[in-house]
Amino acid sequence: MAKHAIATCVLCEASCGITVEVDGGVPRAVRGDPDDSMSQGFVCPKVVGMIDLHQDTDRLRAPVVRDGKDFREVSWDEALERAAHGIRRVRREHGADAVAVYQGNPTAHNLGLLTVGQLVLRTLGTKNLYSASTADQIPHMRAAHEMFGHLVFMPVPDVDRTDHWLIVGGNPAVSNGSIMTAPDVKRRIEAIRARGGSVTVVDPRRTETARLADRHVFIRPGGDPWFFLAMIHVVFEEGLARPGKHLHGLADLRELARPFTPEVVEGRVGMSPAALRETVRAFCHAHRAACYVRVGTCHQEHGTIASWLAYAFAAVTGNLDREGGLMWASPAVELAPIADAFGLRGHGRFESRVRRFPETGGELPIAVLAEEIETPGRGQVRALITSAGNPVLSAPNGRRVDRALASLEHMVSVDGYINETTRHAHVILPPCSPLSRAHYDLALGAYAVRNGAKWVDPPLPRRAGEKDDGEIFTELGLRIRLGARSKGPSALARRVISRAVRQLGPEGIVDLGLRIGPYGMRSAHKLSVKKLRAHPHGLDLGPLMPQLPGMLRTPSKKVELAPPAFAREVRALRESLGASTPGLVLIGRRELRSNNSWLHNSERLVKGRDRGVLLVHPDDARARGLADGARARVTTDQGTVVAVVKVSDEVMRGVVSLPHGWGHDRPGVRARVAAAHAGVSMNDLTDDGRLDRLTGNAAFNGVPVEVELITTHVGPHASAE
Ligand SMILES: Nc1nc2c(c(=O)[nH]1)N[C@H]1C(S)=C(S)[C@@H](COP(=O)(O)OP(=O)(O)OC[C@H]3O[C@@H](n4cnc5c(=O)[nH]c(N)nc54)[C@H](O)[C@@H]3O)O[C@H]1N2
Ligand SMILES: Nc1nc2c(c(=O)[nH]1)N[C@H]1C(S)=C(S)[C@@H](COP(=O)(O)OP(=O)(O)OC[C@H]3O[C@@H](n4cnc5c(=O)[nH]c(N)nc54)[C@H](O)[C@@H]3O)O[C@H]1N2
Ligand code: SF4
Ligand SMILES: [Mo]
């Protein structure tokens, strides 16, 4: 008899409620859960990945160790001891900084990794802490830190109550939303329009989201800081400012924006002054408007400035902390105290060894990892722990990362796959599939467009010997003897946190967090894990509520509109206005059935037409003799890939686009389906020297490239050279 288990899809930030049909312990089908309090039945095509991942025979079911080229299965005891022994040895011989850590994107969706994983990895005492955050949202975080007082205080658009949604550098119709848990974005966009509102998309590509919107305006890659400065300029010039309360630095912001008229920035932004002014007016004339920036505005050399100005634009137009504008969620388990406990706060307390790049939230930019491994001297990285990440494909200049990883003395990966990164590991510790672990959205709850809470018990039993990520890190942490040797002022705190996390476990931490949280014991909700278990489809905790000024942690207890560190950068922006723009530039894109560098081993998700095509504008194609199906060589200072061309005016003139996350044809990768659909890695082309100046975030977009015709005939697949 088939059973139906209630769960949550963890494959993206939408966190859709699902039901899984289970027959004889095997998941047969997955559907949207119509009773889910947040997603009400919505799922996207990627949801089948939850089953395919669980069933994938290439996914490791037992730990493996590598001697030479080949991996062999070993017992957990042997694998954990070997993993820990190497880490202990490198720490003993070369100090704590010689062990680096990289944590990838799925960490954000994994309760064990967000609790025990953070405890072990963020308290190792190494300054070589890296994660996908510095290839993603750290510019938003730094902006939130300076403006609102904490890195985790990133605001979200209140899409369900807005009258105008301005989307800059995000494509939620495909990504399903990011730093914004909003299942079924398409329906929400349609609802805005149905209630008489409108949606504008600003993007160098006419995206799937742009097609749902009322208006799309092209922007030159990297033009966003100038765009927002001019937007703010127009707000003041046209008397459209409606600054809300609790703001500091309004006059300074106005002064900073003064020189940046739409006419002055036109060349850099690639937008006519009329279109820019129209964008401001559409926003300001709406009763309530939300300005949403996402990864496209982060992957650039002034990503932090773009994030700051976007939030500031919302504030000066009276759309911050207001219904239908940018708001903050009130999650059932508060995120800031957890972030504090793990040292995820602040900026600039130490620097990387080689390039002297400052940390943010205790982390260094992923773009410097390779040089920290390659460069000899005290503090050189000799060992690496990766968890839920694939920097060989996801970091800028991935080929260099690939070479650097091959030179490590010791590498441990917590991952279910032997992929481009983990093939370099000496030990791989595989977690069970997401369908065999408990789930609570500890991180994403802080970025939901509606407050809610849901606890999921493991929908499927584990096979003998399987462990989840939390259990793996508990055992690894014990064997590394974490804390035993640590000294200094934070050592005691570290030991206290360590004991608390170990004794409570992930479920205990959530339970405690719920009880002391805003819907806990002191409220009418009385939330606890037990209470959530009684509501397996989740609890709706209502719309977003105003949070100012209580939540602010800035010294002034106000929203800082012109933080000095940012204001200084505006000068640089003025100077580089006239800088000549290169010929063609490359931007990335995401695809509905893909997920960064993974889920490519699911036949159901990768089948179909070749999606890894290079999009080229008709004028640029003509100038280079390129037509649909032609094979072209794409070259940067870092490398070359060969891709099949698709001519399309959906990209702006001067811009070409490739998806990231592909390139599975490297030797040793154990994922048969993915290898057969290898594609090319965009990050063979990107530059680890092009960074957001204020955070070191990878500037993946706007990379100058040359594109040349190789052959006009239709190639079977894109390939690396
Ligand atoms: N299906 C699917 N869903 C995903 C993922 C996936 O790989 N596949 N990845 C997940 C992850 S890790 C994340 S972080 C989120 C990201 O979520 P989104 O931010 O929505 O992701 P993208 O589709 O990359 O959107 C970025 C947009 O920025 C545009 N862009 C590029 N350069 C610039 C620029 O300089 N300025 C402006 N204004 N726009 C620019 C691109 O054309 C693109 O449309 O998606 C998540 N969801
Ligand atoms: N050029 C370019 N590069 C980019 C981007 C871009 O837009 N353009 N986007 C960037 C962004 S936004 C991001 S977030 C990064 C993502 O970069 P990464 O986080 O480095 O890479 P992912 O592809 O998400 O790799 C996820 C890995 O985690 C494993 N995994 C999945 N679930 C679990 C789990 O529950 N536990 C464990 N232990 N492992 C798990 C998978 O098997 C896979 O190996 O890429 C960045 N790189
Ligand atoms: S949008 Fe798709 S991938 Fe994202 S959580 Fe929902 S079903 Fe899963
Ligand atoms: Mo991401």
Coordinates of C-alpha atoms in Angstrom, one line a residue, residues 76-459:
W76 CA 32.3 5.1 8.6
D77 CA 34.8 4.5 11.3
E78 CA 37.7 4.3 9.0
A79 CA 36.6 7.2 6.8
L80 CA 35.9 9.6 9.8
E81 CA 39.2 8.7 11.4
R82 CA 41.1 9.2 8.2
A83 CA 39.3 12.5 7.6
A84 CA 40.0 13.8 11.2
H85 CA 43.5 12.5 11.4
G86 CA 44.6 14.5 8.4
I87 CA 43.0 17.7 9.7
R88 CA 44.5 17.2 13.2
R89 CA 47.9 16.6 11.6
V90 CA 47.8 19.7 9.4
R91 CA 46.5 21.9 12.3
R92 CA 49.3 20.6 14.5
E93 CA 52.1 21.0 12.0
H94 CA 51.0 24.2 10.3
G95 CA 48.4 25.9 12.5
A96 CA 44.7 26.4 12.3
D97 CA 44.8 28.6 9.2
A98 CA 46.3 25.8 7.2
V99 CA 42.9 24.1 7.1
A100 CA 40.5 25.9 4.8
V101 CA 36.7 25.3 4.7
Y102 CA 34.3 25.8 1.8
Q103 CA 30.6 25.6 2.3
G104 CA 28.3 25.5 -0.7
N105 CA 24.8 26.7 -1.5
P106 CA 22.7 23.7 -0.3
T107 CA 23.9 24.5 3.3
A108 CA 21.1 27.1 3.4
H109 CA 18.5 24.3 3.0
N110 CA 20.0 21.8 5.4
L111 CA 19.2 21.9 9.1
G112 CA 22.2 19.8 10.1
L113 CA 24.6 21.9 8.2
L114 CA 23.1 25.1 9.5
T115 CA 23.6 24.0 13.1
V116 CA 26.2 21.3 13.8
G117 CA 27.9 22.0 10.5
Q118 CA 28.4 25.7 11.3
L119 CA 29.5 24.8 14.8
V120 CA 32.3 22.5 13.5
L121 CA 33.4 24.5 10.5
R122 CA 33.0 28.1 11.7
T123 CA 34.7 27.4 15.0
L124 CA 37.7 25.5 13.6
G125 CA 39.6 28.8 14.3
T126 CA 40.8 29.1 10.7
K127 CA 40.6 32.4 9.0
N128 CA 40.4 30.5 5.7
L129 CA 36.7 30.2 5.8
Y130 CA 35.0 30.3 2.4
S131 CA 31.5 29.8 1.1
A132 CA 29.2 30.3 -1.8
S133 CA 28.1 33.5 -0.1
T134 CA 31.0 35.3 -1.7
A135 CA 29.9 34.1 -5.1
D136 CA 26.4 35.2 -4.4
Q137 CA 24.7 37.6 -1.9
I138 CA 27.5 39.0 0.3
P139 CA 27.1 42.5 -1.3
H140 CA 23.5 42.5 -0.1
M141 CA 24.7 41.4 3.3
R142 CA 27.4 44.1 3.6
A143 CA 24.9 46.7 2.5
A144 CA 22.4 45.4 5.2
H145 CA 25.2 45.5 7.8
E146 CA 26.1 49.1 7.2
M147 CA 22.5 50.4 6.7
F148 CA 20.6 48.3 9.2
G149 CA 23.3 47.0 11.6
H150 CA 23.5 43.2 10.8
L151 CA 24.6 41.1 7.8
V152 CA 21.5 39.0 8.0
F153 CA 19.1 41.9 7.8
M154 CA 18.5 41.8 4.1
P155 CA 15.0 43.1 3.3
V156 CA 12.5 41.3 1.1
P157 CA 9.9 42.7 -1.3
D158 CA 6.4 42.5 0.1
V159 CA 5.1 41.2 -3.3
D160 CA 1.7 40.2 -2.2
R161 CA 0.7 43.8 -1.2
T162 CA 2.7 45.9 -3.6
D163 CA 1.3 47.9 -6.5
H164 CA 4.6 48.1 -8.4
W165 CA 7.4 45.6 -8.4
L166 CA 10.8 46.7 -9.8
I167 CA 13.0 43.7 -10.4
V168 CA 16.7 44.4 -11.1
G169 CA 19.1 41.6 -11.8
G170 CA 16.8 38.7 -10.8
N171 CA 14.8 36.2 -12.8
P172 CA 12.5 34.7 -10.3
A173 CA 10.3 33.1 -12.9
V174 CA 13.2 30.7 -13.4
S175 CA 15.1 30.8 -10.2
N176 CA 11.9 30.7 -8.2
G177 CA 13.1 33.6 -6.1
S178 CA 16.2 34.2 -4.0
I179 CA 16.6 36.1 -0.7
M180 CA 12.9 35.9 -1.1
T181 CA 10.9 32.8 -0.3
A182 CA 7.9 33.2 -2.6
P183 CA 6.6 30.0 -4.1
D184 CA 4.8 30.5 -7.4
V185 CA 6.2 33.9 -8.4
K186 CA 4.3 33.8 -11.7
R187 CA 1.0 33.7 -9.8
R188 CA 2.1 36.6 -7.6
I189 CA 3.1 38.7 -10.6
E190 CA -0.2 38.0 -12.2
A191 CA -1.9 39.0 -8.9
I192 CA -0.1 42.3 -8.9
R193 CA -1.3 43.1 -12.4
A194 CA -4.8 41.8 -11.7
R195 CA -5.1 44.3 -8.8
G196 CA -4.1 47.1 -11.1
G197 CA -0.4 47.2 -10.3
S198 CA 2.5 46.8 -12.6
V199 CA 5.9 45.1 -12.9
T200 CA 9.2 46.5 -14.4
V201 CA 12.2 44.3 -15.1
V202 CA 15.7 45.8 -15.6
D203 CA 18.0 43.2 -17.0
P204 CA 20.5 42.9 -19.9
R205 CA 18.4 40.0 -21.1
R206 CA 14.7 39.9 -21.8
T207 CA 14.1 37.1 -19.3
E208 CA 11.3 34.8 -18.6
T209 CA 10.3 37.2 -15.8
A210 CA 10.5 40.1 -18.1
R211 CA 8.0 38.4 -20.3
L212 CA 5.5 38.3 -17.5
A213 CA 6.1 42.0 -16.7
D214 CA 4.5 45.1 -18.0
R215 CA 7.8 46.6 -19.0
H216 CA 11.4 45.5 -19.6
V217 CA 14.4 47.8 -19.9
F218 CA 17.8 46.7 -20.9
I219 CA 20.7 47.7 -18.7
R220 CA 24.4 47.4 -19.6
P221 CA 26.0 44.7 -17.3
G222 CA 27.6 46.3 -14.3
G223 CA 25.7 49.6 -14.9
D224 CA 23.5 49.2 -11.8
P225 CA 25.2 51.6 -9.4
W226 CA 25.0 54.4 -11.9
F227 CA 21.5 53.4 -12.7
F228 CA 20.5 53.7 -9.0
L229 CA 22.4 56.9 -8.5
A230 CA 20.5 58.4 -11.4
M231 CA 17.2 57.0 -10.1
I232 CA 17.8 58.7 -6.7
H233 CA 18.9 61.9 -8.5
V234 CA 15.6 61.9 -10.4
V235 CA 13.6 61.3 -7.2
F236 CA 15.0 64.5 -5.7
E237 CA 15.0 66.5 -8.9
E238 CA 11.3 65.7 -9.6
G239 CA 10.2 66.2 -6.0
L240 CA 9.3 62.6 -5.6
A241 CA 11.1 62.0 -2.3
R242 CA 8.8 60.7 0.5
P243 CA 11.4 59.6 3.0
G244 CA 10.1 57.5 5.8
K245 CA 11.0 57.7 9.5
H246 CA 14.2 56.5 11.2
L247 CA 16.5 57.6 8.4
H248 CA 19.9 59.1 8.8
G249 CA 22.1 60.7 6.0
L250 CA 19.3 61.8 3.7
A251 CA 21.0 65.1 2.7
D252 CA 24.3 63.3 2.2
L253 CA 22.7 60.8 -0.1
R254 CA 21.1 63.6 -2.1
E255 CA 24.4 65.3 -2.5
L256 CA 26.1 62.0 -3.6
A257 CA 23.5 61.5 -6.3
R258 CA 23.4 65.1 -7.5
P259 CA 26.0 64.8 -10.3
F260 CA 24.5 61.6 -11.7
T261 CA 21.8 62.7 -14.1
P262 CA 20.2 60.2 -16.4
E263 CA 22.1 62.0 -19.2
V264 CA 25.5 61.7 -17.6
V265 CA 25.1 58.0 -16.9
E266 CA 23.5 57.0 -20.2
G267 CA 26.6 55.5 -21.7
R268 CA 27.5 53.4 -18.7
V269 CA 24.0 52.3 -18.0
G270 CA 23.0 51.7 -21.6
M271 CA 19.5 53.1 -21.0
S272 CA 17.9 56.2 -22.5
P273 CA 17.3 59.1 -20.0
A274 CA 13.6 58.9 -20.9
A275 CA 13.4 55.2 -20.0
L276 CA 15.2 55.8 -16.8
R277 CA 12.9 58.6 -15.8
E278 CA 9.9 56.5 -16.7
T279 CA 11.2 53.8 -14.4
V280 CA 11.4 56.2 -11.5
R281 CA 8.0 57.6 -12.2
A282 CA 6.3 54.2 -12.5
F283 CA 7.8 53.4 -9.1
C284 CA 7.0 56.6 -7.4
H285 CA 3.5 57.1 -8.7
A286 CA 2.5 53.6 -7.4
H287 CA 0.8 53.7 -4.0
R288 CA 3.2 51.1 -2.7
A289 CA 6.3 49.9 -4.5
A290 CA 9.0 47.3 -3.9
C291 CA 12.5 47.5 -5.4
Y292 CA 14.1 44.0 -5.6
V293 CA 17.7 43.4 -6.5
R294 CA 19.3 40.0 -6.8
V295 CA 22.2 38.1 -8.1
G296 CA 22.7 40.1 -11.3
T297 CA 23.4 43.2 -9.2
C298 CA 25.8 41.2 -6.9
H299 CA 28.0 39.6 -9.6
Q300 CA 29.7 42.9 -10.5
E301 CA 32.5 45.1 -9.4
H302 CA 30.3 47.5 -7.5
G303 CA 27.8 45.0 -6.2
T304 CA 27.7 46.3 -2.7
I305 CA 27.1 49.8 -4.0
A306 CA 24.2 48.6 -6.2
S307 CA 22.6 46.8 -3.2
W308 CA 23.0 49.9 -0.9
L309 CA 21.5 52.2 -3.5
A310 CA 18.6 49.9 -4.2
Y311 CA 17.7 49.8 -0.5
A312 CA 18.3 53.5 -0.2
F313 CA 16.0 54.1 -3.2
A314 CA 13.3 52.2 -1.5
A315 CA 13.9 54.3 1.7
V316 CA 13.8 57.7 0.1
T317 CA 10.6 56.9 -1.8
G318 CA 8.9 55.8 1.4
N319 CA 8.9 52.2 0.5
L320 CA 11.1 50.7 3.2
D321 CA 9.5 48.9 6.2
R322 CA 6.1 49.6 4.8
E323 CA 3.4 47.3 3.5
G324 CA 4.0 46.6 -0.2
G325 CA 7.6 47.8 -0.1
L326 CA 10.8 46.3 1.1
M327 CA 10.2 44.7 4.5
W328 CA 11.7 42.2 6.9
A329 CA 10.2 38.9 7.8
S330 CA 9.9 37.9 11.5
P331 CA 10.9 34.3 11.4
A332 CA 9.7 31.9 14.1
V333 CA 13.4 31.2 15.0
E334 CA 15.3 34.4 14.9
L335 CA 18.4 34.3 12.7
A336 CA 20.6 37.1 14.0
P337 CA 21.4 35.5 17.4
I338 CA 22.3 32.2 15.6
A339 CA 24.5 34.2 13.2
D340 CA 26.1 35.9 16.1
A341 CA 26.9 32.7 17.9
F342 CA 28.8 31.4 14.8
G343 CA 30.7 34.7 14.3
L344 CA 28.7 35.6 11.2
R345 CA 28.8 39.4 11.8
G346 CA 30.9 42.4 11.0
H347 CA 33.4 43.2 8.4
G348 CA 37.1 43.9 8.0
R349 CA 38.4 42.3 11.2
F350 CA 41.1 40.4 9.4
E351 CA 42.5 40.0 5.9
S352 CA 43.5 37.3 3.5
R353 CA 47.2 36.5 3.6
V354 CA 48.1 37.0 -0.1
R355 CA 45.8 39.6 -1.6
R356 CA 45.0 41.2 1.7
F357 CA 41.3 41.2 1.1
P358 CA 39.1 41.9 4.2
E359 CA 36.7 39.4 5.6
T360 CA 32.9 39.8 5.8
G361 CA 31.0 37.8 8.4
G362 CA 34.1 35.8 9.2
E363 CA 34.6 34.7 5.6
L364 CA 37.1 35.5 3.0
P365 CA 36.1 35.7 -0.7
I366 CA 36.1 32.4 -2.5
A367 CA 38.0 34.1 -5.3
V368 CA 41.2 34.1 -3.1
L369 CA 41.1 30.4 -2.1
A370 CA 43.3 29.2 -5.0
E371 CA 46.0 31.7 -4.3
E372 CA 46.0 30.8 -0.6
I373 CA 46.6 27.2 -1.6
E374 CA 49.2 28.0 -4.2
T375 CA 51.3 30.6 -2.4
P376 CA 54.0 29.2 -0.1
G377 CA 54.7 30.7 3.3
R378 CA 53.3 30.8 6.8
G379 CA 49.6 30.2 6.8
Q380 CA 49.5 28.6 3.4
V381 CA 46.4 26.4 3.0
R382 CA 47.3 22.7 2.9
A383 CA 44.1 21.0 3.8
L384 CA 40.5 21.7 2.8
I385 CA 37.1 20.6 4.0
T386 CA 34.3 21.1 1.5
S387 CA 30.7 20.7 2.3
A388 CA 27.8 20.9 -0.1
G389 CA 29.7 22.8 -2.7
N390 CA 31.5 22.5 -6.1
P391 CA 33.9 25.5 -6.4
V392 CA 35.7 24.0 -9.4
L393 CA 32.5 24.8 -11.4
S394 CA 31.1 27.6 -9.2
A395 CA 34.1 29.8 -8.4
P396 CA 35.6 32.3 -10.7
N397 CA 38.6 31.0 -12.7
G398 CA 37.5 27.4 -11.9
R399 CA 40.4 25.8 -13.8
R400 CA 42.8 27.4 -11.3
V401 CA 40.7 26.2 -8.4
D402 CA 40.8 22.7 -10.0
R403 CA 44.6 22.8 -10.2
A404 CA 45.0 24.1 -6.7
L405 CA 42.8 21.4 -5.2
A406 CA 44.9 18.8 -6.8
S407 CA 47.9 20.0 -4.9
L408 CA 46.4 19.8 -1.4
E409 CA 47.9 17.5 1.2
H410 CA 44.6 16.6 2.6
M411 CA 41.0 17.2 1.5
V412 CA 37.7 16.0 3.0
S413 CA 34.3 16.5 1.3
V414 CA 30.9 16.0 2.7
D415 CA 28.9 15.4 -0.4
G416 CA 26.9 12.7 -2.1
Y417 CA 28.7 12.9 -5.4
I418 CA 32.2 12.4 -6.8
N419 CA 32.0 15.6 -8.8
E420 CA 34.5 18.1 -10.3
T421 CA 35.5 19.2 -6.8
T422 CA 35.2 16.2 -4.6
R423 CA 37.2 14.0 -7.0
H424 CA 40.2 15.7 -5.4
A425 CA 39.2 14.7 -1.9
H426 CA 41.0 12.0 0.0
V427 CA 37.9 11.2 1.9
I428 CA 34.2 11.7 0.9
L429 CA 31.6 11.5 3.6
P430 CA 28.2 11.2 1.9
P431 CA 25.0 12.3 3.7
C432 CA 21.6 10.6 3.2
S433 CA 19.2 12.1 0.7
P434 CA 17.0 15.1 1.7
L435 CA 14.0 12.7 1.8
S436 CA 15.7 10.8 4.7
R437 CA 16.4 13.8 7.0
A438 CA 14.4 16.2 9.1
H439 CA 13.9 19.7 7.8
Y440 CA 13.2 23.2 9.2
D441 CA 14.0 26.3 7.2
L442 CA 16.3 28.0 9.8
A443 CA 17.9 30.4 7.4
L444 CA 15.3 31.0 4.7
G445 CA 12.5 31.8 7.1
A446 CA 14.1 35.2 7.6
Y447 CA 13.6 36.0 3.9
A448 CA 10.0 34.8 3.3
V449 CA 7.4 37.1 1.8
R450 CA 5.0 35.8 4.5
N451 CA 5.8 34.6 7.9
G452 CA 5.4 30.9 8.6
A453 CA 6.9 27.8 10.2
K454 CA 7.0 24.1 9.3
W455 CA 8.8 21.1 10.7
V456 CA 9.3 18.0 8.6
D457 CA 10.2 14.6 10.0
P458 CA 12.2 12.4 7.7
P459 CA 9.7 11.2 5.0

